[in-house]
Amino acid sequence: MSDPIEEYERKTPESGRLFAEANQYLPGGDTREVTYFDPYPTFVEDASGCTLTTADGEELLDFLNNYTQSVLGHAPPAVVEAVTERFARGNGFAAPTREATDLARRIVERTPSVESVRFTNSGTEATMNAIRAAIASTGNDHVLKVDGAYHGTHDTVLVGVEGAGRENPGIPASVEERVSTVPWNDTDALAEAFERRGDDLACFIVDPMMCNAGMIPPAEGYLEAARDLTAETDTVLVFDEVMTFRLAAGGAQERYGVTPDLTAFGKFIGGGLPAGAFGGREDLMGVFDPARGSVTHSGTFNANPATMAGGIATLDALDADAIDRLNDLGGTARERLGAVCADADLPMQVTGDGSFCNVHFTDEAVTDAASGTTHEAITKRFFLALRNRDVLVAPRGLMNLSTPMGEGEIDALVAAFDGALADVAPDLAADAT
Ligand SMILES: Cc1ncc(COP(=O)(O)O)c(C=O)c1O
């Protein structure tokens, strides 16, 4: 057993040097909070399939996949070819292109609740515009969301991501006043919130599986209750499928059999180029039609042709068969990691569904943000112990699969998981007493 931080510093001197240099020009050494971990993040040079090559020449097995973006792995040849071909013919005109229609058609065909779509540059803009459509069409301002749920970085949805109170000094207090939160998976609390506020809600925005607090599937009947309560009060039900769209050809809404009014997409929807999309019922989306509606939606890079080409190639490769295979492999991973947890006889478990897994260092039931985000220090130590074994997951314990993976990659994950446990077992046993 070795100290994970010392071991990491020994393996990654070049990343340490690059991070010190980056800090001279970028506050915090990067432009994304989520890439940072103690003592400094790993710099990546190249990526192919499910392997990342770091600045220190290590090869890491990637079970993070840019927080679920790289569902086909890195640099999938069909996507590289489609993007390169489109880019070489000129990219970015103030005019529509046939590629946007082709990608929109694919999304509409695979997602029955989506009658029309608009493209954005991120999942953040997708949830922001879905909420705008809800406000414009209901005439109400108030937004209901789930405690601890992350829907991007615009003001409204940053309320209630981490605990209570003024967690974000950059967000006006007036925004916080028009957002309420409810615990994930608590149908009674949801019913109470609708009882209290149902008449002035614009929307309830919800991940159909709670992603941010550790891949927690919906409890029996929870999404159905959300559907009924929103329908009864004319509140717009927005599913944030930025991560979960990979769960079936038609997303988590198909897997769980509940139909939202609007859906936000992101991650792989642009084939690895910056992209998002939102869509849904035609009457709600009509507010963006300049001939009929009044809600402004523009953006220099919206529906960028190379991005659209990447999205088309990605959705064509990620068909129902590819998803079934990936979900089966995810089931194998959860089962085998669960067996490691059971053998170790330590307070830990693995949650998830489809091709998502998340380790939690508790033996209490994990049902919501409060129960899903315990033991953060150990979770981060465990992450570094895995990283030292050349397996990359998220510091919060999220793992997700990509299509180039097979049983061999699951073997490697399970072996690293087992080894990393030895590094944290003493802390874990001490923590549990
Ligand atoms: C569920 C969910 N919604 C929205 C977002 C925001 O997407 P983006 O980072 O593209 O703005 C994320 C990003 O991780 C997410 O996980």
mmCIF file of N, CA, C and O in Angstrom, residues 203-244:
data_model
loop_
_atom_site.group_PDB
_atom_site.id
_atom_site.type_symbol
_atom_site.label_atom_id
_atom_site.label_comp_id
_atom_site.label_asym_id
_atom_site.label_seq_id
_atom_site.Cartn_x
_atom_site.Cartn_y
_atom_site.Cartn_z
ATOM 1 N N CYS A 203 -42.028 25.210 -14.887
ATOM 2 C CA CYS A 203 -41.609 23.850 -15.241
ATOM 3 C C CYS A 203 -41.026 23.125 -14.043
ATOM 4 O O CYS A 203 -40.625 23.741 -13.048
ATOM 5 N N PHE A 204 -41.004 21.815 -14.181
ATOM 6 C CA PHE A 204 -40.210 20.960 -13.292
ATOM 7 C C PHE A 204 -39.123 20.381 -14.182
ATOM 8 O O PHE A 204 -39.418 19.672 -15.151
ATOM 9 N N ILE A 205 -37.859 20.735 -13.888
ATOM 10 C CA ILE A 205 -36.745 20.200 -14.686
ATOM 11 C C ILE A 205 -36.062 19.104 -13.885
ATOM 12 O O ILE A 205 -35.734 19.299 -12.702
ATOM 13 N N VAL A 206 -35.855 17.967 -14.520
ATOM 14 C CA VAL A 206 -35.371 16.791 -13.784
ATOM 15 C C VAL A 206 -34.577 15.865 -14.712
ATOM 16 O O VAL A 206 -34.947 15.681 -15.873
ATOM 17 N N ASP A 207 -33.456 15.333 -14.199
ATOM 18 C CA ASP A 207 -32.779 14.235 -14.910
ATOM 19 C C ASP A 207 -33.616 12.987 -14.690
ATOM 20 O O ASP A 207 -33.915 12.690 -13.528
ATOM 21 N N PRO A 208 -33.931 12.218 -15.706
ATOM 22 C CA PRO A 208 -34.703 10.989 -15.443
ATOM 23 C C PRO A 208 -33.925 9.965 -14.613
ATOM 24 O O PRO A 208 -34.515 9.053 -14.031
ATOM 25 N N MET A 209 -32.601 10.096 -14.541
ATOM 26 C CA MET A 209 -31.812 9.386 -13.521
ATOM 27 C C MET A 209 -30.953 10.457 -12.880
ATOM 28 O O MET A 209 -30.337 11.249 -13.596
ATOM 29 N N MET A 210 -30.913 10.512 -11.544
ATOM 30 C CA MET A 210 -30.142 11.578 -10.886
ATOM 31 C C MET A 210 -28.653 11.365 -11.174
ATOM 32 O O MET A 210 -28.057 10.384 -10.712
ATOM 33 N N CYS A 211 -28.069 12.258 -11.979
ATOM 34 C CA CYS A 211 -26.674 12.051 -12.417
ATOM 35 C C CYS A 211 -25.679 12.627 -11.427
ATOM 36 O O CYS A 211 -24.782 11.926 -10.943
ATOM 37 N N ASN A 212 -25.827 13.911 -11.101
ATOM 38 C CA ASN A 212 -24.787 14.622 -10.367
ATOM 39 C C ASN A 212 -24.500 14.005 -8.995
ATOM 40 O O ASN A 212 -23.356 13.968 -8.565
ATOM 41 N N ALA A 213 -25.518 13.526 -8.318
ATOM 42 C CA ALA A 213 -25.302 12.990 -6.972
ATOM 43 C C ALA A 213 -24.960 11.505 -7.007
ATOM 44 O O ALA A 213 -25.025 10.829 -5.984
ATOM 45 N N GLY A 214 -24.599 10.985 -8.182
ATOM 46 C CA GLY A 214 -24.069 9.622 -8.193
ATOM 47 C C GLY A 214 -24.912 8.580 -8.875
ATOM 48 O O GLY A 214 -25.060 7.470 -8.375
ATOM 49 N N MET A 215 -25.460 8.879 -10.042
ATOM 50 C CA MET A 215 -26.143 7.882 -10.877
ATOM 51 C C MET A 215 -27.158 7.062 -10.069
ATOM 52 O O MET A 215 -27.002 5.853 -9.858
ATOM 53 N N ILE A 216 -28.208 7.780 -9.634
ATOM 54 C CA ILE A 216 -29.231 7.150 -8.784
ATOM 55 C C ILE A 216 -30.507 6.991 -9.611
ATOM 56 O O ILE A 216 -31.165 7.985 -9.965
ATOM 57 N N PRO A 217 -30.879 5.751 -9.957
ATOM 58 C CA PRO A 217 -32.056 5.535 -10.806
ATOM 59 C C PRO A 217 -33.341 6.033 -10.136
ATOM 60 O O PRO A 217 -33.386 6.194 -8.914
ATOM 61 N N PRO A 218 -34.379 6.259 -10.925
ATOM 62 C CA PRO A 218 -35.642 6.719 -10.341
ATOM 63 C C PRO A 218 -36.312 5.613 -9.531
ATOM 64 O O PRO A 218 -36.295 4.449 -9.935
ATOM 65 N N ALA A 219 -36.894 5.999 -8.398
ATOM 66 C CA ALA A 219 -37.676 5.030 -7.611
ATOM 67 C C ALA A 219 -38.944 4.713 -8.393
ATOM 68 O O ALA A 219 -39.421 5.528 -9.189
ATOM 69 N N GLU A 220 -39.445 3.519 -8.136
ATOM 70 C CA GLU A 220 -40.696 3.083 -8.770
ATOM 71 C C GLU A 220 -41.775 4.171 -8.626
ATOM 72 O O GLU A 220 -42.053 4.641 -7.524
ATOM 73 N N GLY A 221 -42.311 4.602 -9.744
ATOM 74 C CA GLY A 221 -43.444 5.534 -9.698
ATOM 75 C C GLY A 221 -43.072 7.006 -9.612
ATOM 76 O O GLY A 221 -43.947 7.873 -9.723
ATOM 77 N N TYR A 222 -41.777 7.324 -9.395
ATOM 78 C CA TYR A 222 -41.419 8.746 -9.187
ATOM 79 C C TYR A 222 -41.619 9.578 -10.461
ATOM 80 O O TYR A 222 -42.245 10.635 -10.430
ATOM 81 N N LEU A 223 -41.092 9.086 -11.573
ATOM 82 C CA LEU A 223 -41.215 9.866 -12.817
ATOM 83 C C LEU A 223 -42.682 9.927 -13.268
ATOM 84 O O LEU A 223 -43.141 10.941 -13.811
ATOM 85 N N GLU A 224 -43.404 8.852 -13.018
ATOM 86 C CA GLU A 224 -44.834 8.833 -13.372
ATOM 87 C C GLU A 224 -45.584 9.891 -12.549
ATOM 88 O O GLU A 224 -46.449 10.603 -13.064
ATOM 89 N N ALA A 225 -45.218 9.994 -11.253
ATOM 90 C CA ALA A 225 -45.860 11.016 -10.403
ATOM 91 C C ALA A 225 -45.520 12.406 -10.930
ATOM 92 O O ALA A 225 -46.389 13.294 -10.972
ATOM 93 N N ALA A 226 -44.273 12.590 -11.352
ATOM 94 C CA ALA A 226 -43.869 13.901 -11.900
ATOM 95 C C ALA A 226 -44.703 14.213 -13.141
ATOM 96 O O ALA A 226 -45.162 15.344 -13.333
ATOM 97 N N ARG A 227 -44.903 13.184 -13.959
ATOM 98 C CA ARG A 227 -45.705 13.395 -15.171
ATOM 99 C C ARG A 227 -47.144 13.790 -14.810
ATOM 100 O O ARG A 227 -47.700 14.733 -15.366
ATOM 101 N N ASP A 228 -47.742 13.062 -13.858
ATOM 102 C CA ASP A 228 -49.141 13.339 -13.496
ATOM 103 C C ASP A 228 -49.284 14.728 -12.881
ATOM 104 O O ASP A 228 -50.186 15.488 -13.238
ATOM 105 N N LEU A 229 -48.386 15.064 -11.952
ATOM 106 C CA LEU A 229 -48.503 16.348 -11.246
ATOM 107 C C LEU A 229 -48.297 17.524 -12.203
ATOM 108 O O LEU A 229 -48.988 18.540 -12.108
ATOM 109 N N THR A 230 -47.353 17.394 -13.130
ATOM 110 C CA THR A 230 -47.133 18.488 -14.085
ATOM 111 C C THR A 230 -48.344 18.617 -15.018
ATOM 112 O O THR A 230 -48.788 19.725 -15.305
ATOM 113 N N ALA A 231 -48.884 17.476 -15.448
ATOM 114 C CA ALA A 231 -50.034 17.541 -16.363
ATOM 115 C C ALA A 231 -51.233 18.193 -15.671
ATOM 116 O O ALA A 231 -51.922 19.034 -16.255
ATOM 117 N N GLU A 232 -51.449 17.811 -14.392
ATOM 118 C CA GLU A 232 -52.621 18.351 -13.668
ATOM 119 C C GLU A 232 -52.529 19.862 -13.474
ATOM 120 O O GLU A 232 -53.544 20.543 -13.338
ATOM 121 N N THR A 233 -51.310 20.392 -13.417
ATOM 122 C CA THR A 233 -51.142 21.829 -13.104
ATOM 123 C C THR A 233 -50.690 22.636 -14.326
ATOM 124 O O THR A 233 -50.287 23.795 -14.171
ATOM 125 N N ASP A 234 -50.703 22.019 -15.505
ATOM 126 C CA ASP A 234 -50.221 22.693 -16.722
ATOM 127 C C ASP A 234 -48.796 23.216 -16.557
ATOM 128 O O ASP A 234 -48.458 24.304 -17.025
ATOM 129 N N THR A 235 -47.998 22.450 -15.851
ATOM 130 C CA THR A 235 -46.581 22.782 -15.688
ATOM 131 C C THR A 235 -45.806 21.988 -16.744
ATOM 132 O O THR A 235 -46.143 20.828 -17.013
ATOM 133 N N VAL A 236 -44.773 22.601 -17.318
ATOM 134 C CA VAL A 236 -44.003 21.896 -18.360
ATOM 135 C C VAL A 236 -43.025 20.922 -17.683
ATOM 136 O O VAL A 236 -42.293 21.314 -16.773
ATOM 137 N N LEU A 237 -43.049 19.671 -18.118
ATOM 138 C CA LEU A 237 -42.091 18.689 -17.594
ATOM 139 C C LEU A 237 -40.892 18.652 -18.536
ATOM 140 O O LEU A 237 -41.021 18.299 -19.717
ATOM 141 N N VAL A 238 -39.728 19.072 -18.005
ATOM 142 C CA VAL A 238 -38.498 19.088 -18.810
ATOM 143 C C VAL A 238 -37.594 17.967 -18.326
ATOM 144 O O VAL A 238 -37.221 17.932 -17.146
ATOM 145 N N PHE A 239 -37.257 17.055 -19.213
ATOM 146 C CA PHE A 239 -36.257 16.037 -18.878
ATOM 147 C C PHE A 239 -34.896 16.532 -19.349
ATOM 148 O O PHE A 239 -34.729 16.898 -20.522
ATOM 149 N N ASP A 240 -33.931 16.534 -18.442
ATOM 150 C CA ASP A 240 -32.550 16.815 -18.813
ATOM 151 C C ASP A 240 -31.908 15.478 -19.176
ATOM 152 O O ASP A 240 -31.555 14.688 -18.304
ATOM 153 N N GLU A 241 -31.801 15.226 -20.485
ATOM 154 C CA GLU A 241 -31.214 13.963 -20.962
ATOM 155 C C GLU A 241 -29.799 14.205 -21.510
ATOM 156 O O GLU A 241 -29.330 13.456 -22.367
ATOM 157 N N VAL A 242 -29.156 15.259 -21.003
ATOM 158 C CA VAL A 242 -27.799 15.572 -21.460
ATOM 159 C C VAL A 242 -26.890 14.349 -21.255
ATOM 160 O O VAL A 242 -26.096 13.999 -22.129
ATOM 161 N N MET A 243 -27.012 13.695 -20.114
ATOM 162 C CA MET A 243 -26.235 12.463 -19.899
ATOM 163 C C MET A 243 -27.025 11.210 -20.269
ATOM 164 O O MET A 243 -26.470 10.266 -20.816
ATOM 165 N N THR A 244 -28.322 11.200 -19.960
ATOM 166 C CA THR A 244 -29.047 9.922 -19.998
ATOM 167 C C THR A 244 -29.549 9.514 -21.376
ATOM 168 O O THR A 244 -30.089 8.413 -21.521
#
